[in-house]
XYZ file of C-alpha atoms in Angstrom:
579
model
C 53.934 27.312 60.675
C 52.559 29.168 57.086
C 54.935 27.226 55.006
C 54.087 23.904 56.379
C 50.757 24.487 56.308
C 51.345 25.962 52.063
C 53.121 22.398 51.749
C 50.301 20.670 52.644
C 48.107 22.264 50.089
C 50.793 22.601 47.060
C 51.033 18.346 47.768
C 47.242 17.367 48.498
C 46.536 19.804 45.444
C 48.613 17.498 43.259
C 47.613 14.405 44.798
C 44.050 15.826 43.796
C 45.413 16.679 40.484
C 47.363 12.908 39.987
C 44.556 10.773 40.727
C 42.006 13.053 38.413
C 44.153 11.906 35.699
C 44.063 8.352 36.628
C 40.290 8.777 36.772
C 40.648 9.960 33.591
C 42.456 7.590 31.928
C 40.990 4.490 33.106
C 37.594 5.955 32.387
C 39.191 6.044 28.472
C 40.386 2.358 28.743
C 37.256 1.402 30.069
C 34.880 2.933 27.147
C 37.093 1.270 24.966
C 35.719 -2.147 25.849
C 32.259 0.128 26.910
C 29.929 1.998 24.989
C 26.862 3.968 26.612
C 25.380 6.808 26.414
C 23.590 9.610 28.695
C 20.254 10.822 27.645
C 18.859 13.306 29.909
C 16.371 15.299 26.953
C 12.979 15.079 28.801
C 11.629 12.885 25.731
C 15.155 11.347 24.655
C 15.186 12.744 22.017
C 19.081 11.691 21.724
C 18.303 7.673 22.490
C 17.665 5.446 19.002
C 15.227 2.790 19.435
C 16.832 -0.874 19.302
C 15.994 -1.619 15.680
C 17.678 1.309 14.280
C 21.117 0.375 16.584
C 21.404 -3.059 15.127
C 20.614 -1.120 11.703
C 23.823 0.731 12.285
C 26.060 -1.690 13.756
C 25.495 -4.168 11.038
C 26.252 -2.157 7.435
C 29.533 -3.647 5.687
C 30.474 -0.332 3.590
C 29.578 3.329 4.297
C 26.681 4.987 3.925
C 27.452 8.507 2.449
C 24.480 11.825 2.836
C 24.823 14.284 0.788
C 22.244 16.989 2.921
C 20.947 20.491 0.874
C 19.743 21.925 3.681
C 22.611 24.664 4.222
C 22.697 27.954 4.125
C 20.797 31.404 5.295
C 17.501 29.860 6.732
C 14.567 30.828 8.944
C 15.197 30.273 12.052
C 12.226 26.210 11.734
C 14.372 25.454 8.776
C 17.545 26.496 10.981
C 16.270 23.881 13.971
C 15.483 20.923 11.261
C 19.381 21.596 10.267
C 20.213 21.495 13.201
C 18.322 18.897 14.329
C 19.539 16.894 11.335
C 23.350 16.412 12.108
C 22.620 16.162 15.663
C 20.774 12.701 13.801
C 22.902 11.996 12.244
C 26.261 12.384 14.816
C 24.058 10.374 16.709
C 23.604 7.812 14.262
C 27.847 7.292 13.800
C 28.169 7.392 17.621
C 26.699 4.091 16.595
C 28.941 3.061 13.861
C 32.211 5.063 11.695
C 30.073 3.712 8.770
C 27.833 7.168 8.778
C 29.845 9.679 6.895
C 28.154 13.295 5.804
C 28.274 17.199 4.643
C 25.672 20.025 4.095
C 25.872 21.593 1.100
C 24.657 24.543 0.179
C 22.819 24.286 -3.369
C 22.639 27.618 -4.117
C 26.321 28.876 -4.052
C 27.872 26.247 -5.754
C 28.196 28.569 -9.144
C 27.243 31.276 -10.724
C 23.914 31.739 -11.560
C 22.697 29.449 -14.589
C 25.031 26.645 -12.588
C 22.326 26.577 -9.915
C 19.391 26.561 -12.331
C 21.692 23.413 -13.311
C 22.518 22.111 -9.896
C 18.703 22.914 -8.729
C 17.291 20.769 -11.832
C 19.789 17.670 -10.940
C 18.116 17.297 -7.683
C 14.445 17.927 -9.107
C 15.903 14.985 -11.403
C 16.985 12.698 -8.925
C 13.839 13.143 -6.569
C 14.312 16.279 -4.245
C 11.527 18.879 -4.193
C 12.246 21.706 -3.672
C 10.046 24.039 -1.606
C 9.477 28.341 -1.830
C 10.545 30.976 1.006
C 9.823 33.773 1.779
C 12.678 35.277 3.899
C 12.499 38.692 5.241
C 15.997 40.880 5.094
C 16.958 44.531 5.217
C 15.475 45.344 2.313
C 12.045 43.681 2.217
C 11.327 40.131 1.505
C 12.310 38.216 -0.769
C 12.260 34.381 -2.481
C 14.110 31.835 -1.481
C 14.177 28.393 -2.974
C 15.927 25.453 -1.261
C 15.630 21.834 -0.712
C 14.890 20.200 2.775
C 16.308 16.265 1.913
C 19.138 14.667 0.600
C 20.534 12.329 -1.439
C 21.695 8.625 0.518
C 24.900 6.759 -1.546
C 25.224 3.256 -0.705
C 27.769 1.565 -2.936
C 26.162 2.091 -6.233
C 22.968 3.018 -5.255
C 21.559 6.321 -4.558
C 18.301 7.066 -3.364
C 16.282 10.335 -2.064
C 15.330 11.233 1.316
C 12.689 14.272 1.980
C 12.877 15.766 5.421
C 10.061 17.536 5.494
C 6.495 15.998 5.568
C 3.182 17.436 4.443
C 0.108 17.997 5.954
C -2.637 19.404 5.281
C -4.152 22.176 7.282
C -1.248 22.318 9.861
C 1.025 25.227 10.816
C 4.372 25.714 9.488
C 5.610 25.693 13.062
C 3.655 21.736 13.941
C 4.986 20.903 9.774
C 8.666 21.380 11.233
C 8.205 19.920 14.782
C 6.803 16.436 12.876
C 9.652 17.022 10.779
C 12.022 17.108 13.392
C 10.195 14.213 15.485
C 10.177 11.941 12.597
C 14.414 12.819 11.745
C 14.942 8.916 12.676
C 12.391 7.325 11.300
C 13.266 9.044 7.876
C 17.598 8.619 8.153
C 17.306 5.006 9.904
C 14.409 4.173 6.585
C 16.921 5.414 3.514
C 19.473 3.791 5.071
C 17.584 0.450 5.083
C 16.215 1.031 1.762
C 19.427 1.636 0.495
C 21.089 -1.128 2.112
C 18.970 -3.968 1.458
C 20.430 -7.090 -0.805
C 17.013 -9.470 -0.625
C 13.679 -8.190 -0.551
C 10.476 -10.440 1.046
C 7.853 -10.896 -1.398
C 4.665 -9.507 -1.767
C 1.501 -10.317 -3.344
C -1.790 -8.375 -4.279
C -4.658 -10.376 -4.829
C -6.520 -11.095 -8.254
C -9.530 -13.125 -9.915
C -12.410 -11.470 -7.101
C -12.685 -8.484 -9.361
C -9.388 -6.279 -7.599
C -8.112 -3.059 -8.962
C -5.942 -3.919 -11.824
C -2.501 -3.029 -12.305
C -2.857 0.375 -13.778
C -4.373 1.661 -10.451
C -1.984 0.453 -8.297
C 0.550 1.488 -10.193
C 2.318 4.451 -7.851
C 1.928 2.279 -5.254
C 3.695 -0.665 -6.696
C 6.287 1.255 -7.430
C 7.070 2.373 -3.958
C 6.433 -1.239 -2.481
C 8.731 -1.711 -4.820
C 11.981 -0.297 -3.066
C 11.102 -2.179 0.299
C 9.891 -6.097 -1.662
C 9.606 -8.043 -4.777
C 5.984 -6.581 -5.846
C 4.117 -10.058 -7.538
C 0.424 -9.821 -8.663
C -1.566 -13.841 -7.943
C -4.675 -14.821 -9.017
C -5.270 -17.933 -6.574
C -7.827 -19.856 -7.940
C -8.666 -22.228 -5.892
C -5.525 -23.234 -6.460
C -4.113 -24.404 -2.186
C -0.489 -23.704 -3.571
C -0.937 -20.416 -5.135
C 0.310 -18.559 -1.792
C 2.324 -21.309 -0.281
C 5.555 -23.384 -1.673
C 6.868 -27.501 -0.019
C 9.788 -27.191 0.862
C 11.801 -30.002 2.135
C 12.827 -30.733 5.581
C 14.608 -34.291 5.382
C 13.583 -37.488 5.721
C 11.483 -37.759 3.049
C 9.559 -34.823 4.290
C 7.720 -31.755 3.434
C 6.391 -28.885 5.333
C 4.626 -26.309 3.577
C 5.989 -22.804 3.762
C 3.955 -18.921 2.150
C 5.740 -17.859 -0.570
C 5.127 -14.142 0.468
C 5.307 -12.050 3.269
C 1.789 -10.317 2.711
C -0.227 -9.894 0.388
C -2.690 -6.289 -0.815
C -6.527 -7.659 -1.574
C -7.935 -3.864 -2.762
C -11.244 -3.339 -3.676
C -12.348 -6.487 -4.856
C -16.253 -6.430 -6.543
C -17.791 -9.759 -6.450
C -17.857 -13.163 -4.195
C -14.416 -15.491 -3.117
C -15.012 -19.150 -2.702
C -14.752 -20.840 0.347
C -12.283 -22.798 -1.792
C -10.539 -19.063 -2.228
C -11.294 -17.855 1.198
C -9.511 -21.825 3.028
C -6.623 -20.663 0.476
C -6.101 -17.134 2.456
C -7.506 -18.733 5.644
C -4.375 -21.275 5.886
C -1.937 -18.395 4.826
C -2.921 -16.360 7.576
C -2.585 -18.986 10.144
C 1.028 -19.091 9.232
C 1.837 -16.260 9.947
C 0.925 -14.369 6.742
C -0.171 -10.488 6.845
C -3.034 -9.160 5.115
C -3.870 -5.280 3.938
C -8.031 -5.634 3.581
C -9.080 -2.861 1.466
C -12.729 -3.882 1.335
C -16.112 -2.121 -0.654
C -19.028 -3.781 1.739
C -21.095 -1.137 -0.773
C -21.279 -0.972 -4.059
C -21.503 2.833 -5.006
C -19.602 5.149 -8.323
C -19.570 8.072 -9.349
C -19.644 6.905 -12.639
C -23.010 6.655 -12.906
C -24.039 10.222 -11.335
C -22.151 11.711 -14.688
C -25.665 10.667 -16.807
C -27.608 10.959 -13.988
C -27.787 13.052 -11.061
C -29.004 10.205 -8.707
C -27.571 6.993 -8.386
C -28.066 4.035 -5.510
C -25.484 2.682 -3.218
C -25.825 -1.612 -2.545
C -25.081 -3.753 -0.015
C -21.659 -5.972 -2.044
C -21.868 -9.915 -1.571
C -18.170 -11.132 -1.301
C -18.975 -14.037 1.270
C -16.009 -12.794 3.531
C -18.717 -11.446 6.570
C -18.089 -14.354 8.719
C -13.939 -14.691 7.631
C -13.020 -10.876 9.139
C -15.648 -11.783 11.815
C -13.718 -14.504 13.230
C -10.540 -12.143 13.117
C -12.816 -10.032 14.727
C -13.993 -6.945 13.023
C -16.815 -6.122 10.746
C -17.916 -4.320 7.824
C -20.812 -2.480 7.560
C -23.312 -2.538 4.752
C -23.706 1.864 4.824
C -21.786 4.716 3.794
C -20.540 7.825 5.842
C -20.823 10.446 4.982
C -18.559 14.394 6.659
C -19.075 17.788 6.455
C -14.890 17.414 5.898
C -15.063 16.073 2.419
C -13.095 16.538 -0.897
C -14.707 19.108 -2.797
C -16.180 17.724 -6.721
C -16.402 19.639 -9.420
C -20.010 20.329 -10.746
C -22.072 21.974 -13.191
C -24.494 24.586 -10.927
C -25.032 26.863 -14.537
C -24.526 28.597 -18.239
C -23.889 31.635 -19.137
C -24.360 32.098 -23.038
C -23.641 28.560 -23.730
C -20.257 28.135 -22.175
C -20.616 26.162 -17.821
C -19.863 27.319 -14.193
C -17.883 25.089 -12.806
C -17.692 25.009 -9.125
C -15.740 23.394 -6.756
C -18.388 21.613 -3.538
C -17.207 19.800 -1.225
C -19.059 15.671 -1.306
C -20.545 14.338 1.610
C -19.719 10.795 0.201
C -16.180 11.945 -0.097
C -14.403 11.922 3.182
C -11.113 13.237 3.808
C -9.746 11.888 6.684
C -7.755 13.404 9.017
C -5.329 11.367 11.225
C -4.871 12.125 15.179
C -3.601 8.610 17.112
C -0.237 8.190 18.395
C -0.187 4.757 16.863
C 3.536 4.318 14.053
C 1.366 3.972 11.292
C -0.774 6.715 11.199
C 1.536 9.001 13.381
C 2.128 12.969 11.920
C 0.921 11.459 8.678
C -0.872 14.190 6.186
C -5.410 13.711 5.194
C -5.892 11.092 3.504
C -8.940 11.411 0.583
C -11.443 8.276 0.351
C -13.985 7.448 -1.999
C -17.573 5.697 -0.829
C -15.861 5.128 2.477
C -18.201 2.567 4.458
C -17.684 2.175 8.757
C -16.405 -1.223 10.543
C -16.712 -2.057 14.291
C -14.756 -4.574 16.075
C -16.324 -7.389 17.720
C -15.335 -9.719 20.606
C -12.129 -12.295 19.127
C -10.560 -14.244 21.681
C -6.596 -12.506 21.912
C -7.200 -10.187 19.808
C -5.729 -6.493 20.111
C -7.941 -4.050 18.658
C -6.516 -0.616 17.471
C -8.713 1.840 15.145
C -6.279 3.334 13.010
C -8.757 6.106 11.126
C -12.096 7.727 11.167
C -14.146 10.541 9.878
C -14.655 13.777 11.782
C -16.572 15.300 14.997
C -19.246 15.630 11.456
C -20.941 12.835 10.019
C -23.142 10.280 10.202
C -24.189 7.028 7.831
C -26.517 6.397 5.598
C -27.388 2.203 6.072
C -28.134 1.046 2.126
C -29.990 1.051 0.343
C -28.504 4.606 -0.725
C -29.663 6.932 -2.582
C -27.128 9.191 -3.650
C -27.865 12.677 -5.085
C -26.096 15.479 -6.739
C -28.343 17.625 -6.019
C -27.658 17.640 -1.872
C -24.900 20.021 -2.868
C -27.419 22.693 -4.089
C -28.267 23.151 -0.368
C -26.057 23.865 2.445
C -26.097 21.296 4.809
C -27.747 20.669 8.320
C -25.141 20.254 10.496
C -28.058 18.352 12.936
C -27.845 15.570 10.898
C -24.189 15.305 10.928
C -23.930 14.224 14.794
C -22.168 11.127 14.602
C -18.357 11.530 16.213
C -14.947 9.858 14.788
C -16.526 6.936 13.709
C -13.811 4.303 12.501
C -12.759 3.178 8.664
C -9.778 0.990 9.628
C -8.340 -1.341 12.276
C -5.205 -2.795 12.809
C -5.534 -6.849 14.435
C -2.502 -8.561 16.201
C -2.623 -11.551 18.324
C -3.045 -14.979 17.969
C -5.432 -16.235 15.013
C -8.469 -18.539 15.101
C -8.853 -20.129 11.378
C -12.435 -19.691 10.377
C -12.879 -23.630 8.999
C -11.965 -25.026 12.541
C -14.425 -27.442 12.595
C -15.505 -26.974 9.905
C -13.400 -30.115 7.412
C -13.342 -33.151 7.421
C -10.702 -35.377 8.772
C -9.075 -36.340 4.882
C -8.450 -32.415 4.604
C -8.213 -32.093 8.539
C -4.817 -34.320 9.062
C -3.429 -34.910 4.725
C -0.479 -33.753 4.979
C -0.269 -31.923 1.693
C -2.628 -29.452 3.102
C -0.908 -28.645 6.483
C -4.100 -27.409 8.437
C -3.631 -25.117 11.111
C -6.879 -24.152 13.038
C -4.951 -21.139 15.158
C -1.764 -18.670 14.151
C 1.402 -17.552 15.630
C 1.448 -13.859 17.258
C 0.070 -12.560 13.677
C -1.671 -9.216 12.261
C -3.510 -7.393 9.289
C -5.387 -4.428 8.651
C -8.587 -4.114 7.584
C -9.791 -0.687 5.641
C -13.323 -0.010 5.286
C -12.242 2.074 1.281
C -10.854 -0.091 -1.429
C -9.919 3.608 -3.487
C -7.836 4.330 -0.646
C -5.221 2.432 -2.439
C -6.239 3.812 -5.648
C -4.373 6.361 -8.349
C -5.778 8.852 -10.282
C -5.513 8.329 -14.100
C -5.142 11.693 -16.032
C -8.470 12.850 -17.722
C -7.002 13.013 -20.681
C -4.462 11.418 -21.388
C -4.707 8.504 -19.672
C -1.500 7.802 -17.615
C -1.541 6.456 -13.935
C -1.311 9.645 -10.765
C 0.588 9.379 -8.147
C -1.882 7.988 -5.207
C -2.849 10.212 -2.821
C -2.957 13.346 -5.632
C -6.342 14.752 -6.678
C -6.104 16.302 -10.180
C -9.192 18.185 -9.692
C -8.536 19.884 -6.475
C -4.808 19.961 -7.109
C -4.048 18.689 -3.791
C -1.615 15.621 -2.393
C -3.311 13.980 0.240
C -1.053 11.027 2.783
C -3.009 7.746 0.564
C 1.243 6.846 -0.427
C 1.792 6.911 3.529
C -0.580 5.367 4.520
C -0.725 2.749 2.561
C 3.642 2.070 3.003
C 3.094 2.578 6.782
C 0.987 -0.188 7.232
C 2.588 -2.274 4.348
C 6.374 -1.279 6.799
C 4.072 -2.152 9.603
C 2.537 -5.518 8.248
C 6.549 -6.982 7.349
C 8.677 -5.439 9.631
C 10.260 -8.109 11.920
C 12.543 -5.503 12.883
C 10.505 -2.366 14.350
C 12.108 0.178 12.562
C 8.511 1.697 11.970
C 8.627 2.511 16.470
C 11.286 5.271 15.304
C 7.267 7.132 14.316
C 6.456 7.576 17.986
C 8.900 9.531 19.154
C 7.665 12.808 20.367
C 10.524 15.971 20.397
C 8.023 18.710 22.058
C 7.840 22.406 20.600
C 8.720 25.086 23.382
C 7.453 28.392 21.026
C 8.582 31.745 22.928
C 4.964 34.074 23.577
C 5.146 36.080 21.132
C 3.150 38.684 23.334
C 4.953 38.406 26.080
C 8.325 39.102 24.423
C 6.597 42.109 22.714
C 5.059 43.474 26.179
C 8.504 42.892 28.410
C 10.684 42.750 26.031
C 13.021 45.358 27.991
C 12.312 43.195 31.109
C 14.205 40.495 30.034
C 16.633 42.141 27.915
C 17.561 43.922 31.460
C 17.154 40.433 33.574
C 19.459 38.309 31.071
C 22.214 41.515 31.190
C 22.424 42.269 34.926
C 21.602 39.155 36.842
C 24.516 37.604 35.161
C 26.967 40.346 36.334
C 25.227 40.208 39.827
C 25.817 37.222 40.176
C 30.049 36.792 38.796
C 30.346 39.812 40.939
C 28.424 38.365 44.255
C 30.632 34.870 43.428
C 33.695 37.423 43.679
C 33.385 38.578 47.027
C 32.365 35.637 48.207
C 35.191 33.793 46.427
C 37.959 37.396 48.290
C 36.414 36.987 51.475
C 36.524 33.393 52.304
C 40.530 33.737 51.247
C 41.034 36.510 52.630
C 39.636 34.673 55.919
C 41.768 31.218 55.747
C 45.185 32.970 54.869
C 44.672 36.045 57.339
C 44.884 32.853 60.520
């Protein structure tokens, strides 16, 4: 009887084994034809956006990553390195065209070869970071390159993983960098593989910023777009072209994906407004960078006093129709960029100090919109406020605001450097989060709707539209946000966002790039910037106070669990086979 029971148990075990093998084989066969992945993390950190998946599946050649995050790092950088590898592995799950290697740049040879290698990486566009690393002998300095080089066919571009965010802790910056990895890596793939670039244009003819003052952002935009400068000059075809539709018919199409109107200082004619309006009605995107008030630091170089006066750009009705109003005021903020001023003389030597200038607000983006998420602080000069207004079917999103310690001055505004000689009265800075930039999305109505005669409205060469398809634009009440400084002695353009006086780098360049990518990105890849990976840090106080307790728990509980399971299994087997 016992022998028969044992044979039955063996047969059941064999059947279960065979069935398990059959199921595994069937799952592998099905997996050859049906691909799926399961992400059980709470924040879905391993779930790629649809745009990234499409990008990876459509690769036609190998994209090779050389990542220089290899070596002995502090825990935060080890996490960044590990997360980068995990993200690349996730990319490889969707495309066998993704390949990578991790390289320790400090182990490429002797000291001289390492220095040469460092210089070569810097020449190729990678920025080094100095770390202070604890060792058994104390501390030591270590240079790392938190980035890599991406190669596709004969092209090679740098990619930086470590974000720059002023006023944030290293832990926060590293976590933001991890959150941004999908966008960082997918953007580098898109940038290195792009074959045909959409066209964008800077508008001229109304006193807009000249080429040297947008030199840096122009070069940055050229990585994704063909960039031109266009003078409208009341020419109906300045932003459009006629394409043949067959049978002798023509259709009017936009030449450009988007246009940038950067700090105009003179009024737009009605014809120029009409041309821009119809560009928008045909799905053209616009980045408006407008100064509603004229104010200049140049006037303060010779005198401590100047005036801020409202500008007449003849754009108020047009922007109002689209859903926003620019206000003729200047915003002041206690969170401001320091400027260099002479505070006195010692002998014949001027005494220079840097004091926060409230007319230059430093804007810290705080929202979760992909344009501003994880963005460094921005510097602004004589910014104004804006309000959103009722416009049917238009969604308004505020992108940038002042701090909670700010206020507005209506024009005409008296601007005097003497205010720096006194401590600011915080009671005056009682207005909070004054908006200075907004995103508008929806079907825009033409400002010329019901305003033009039938001969223009019905003219097929003009092809008038009174409402746009779903479209978007961004309005910023500060033209200087896109302006790069010129070197004070040699006169060459500096990187956008770099302030040569305080030696700080702000996030202006990234903001403009994110804004343009969002406006022009039909694939939705910028949605990857909304990924959130929660930072779960250990409580250092508890670690110190309860160290022994947790060590005992981690050592004894597993041993006790194994012992209890062993006893339970022994009793079960004894009871089973003793019958």
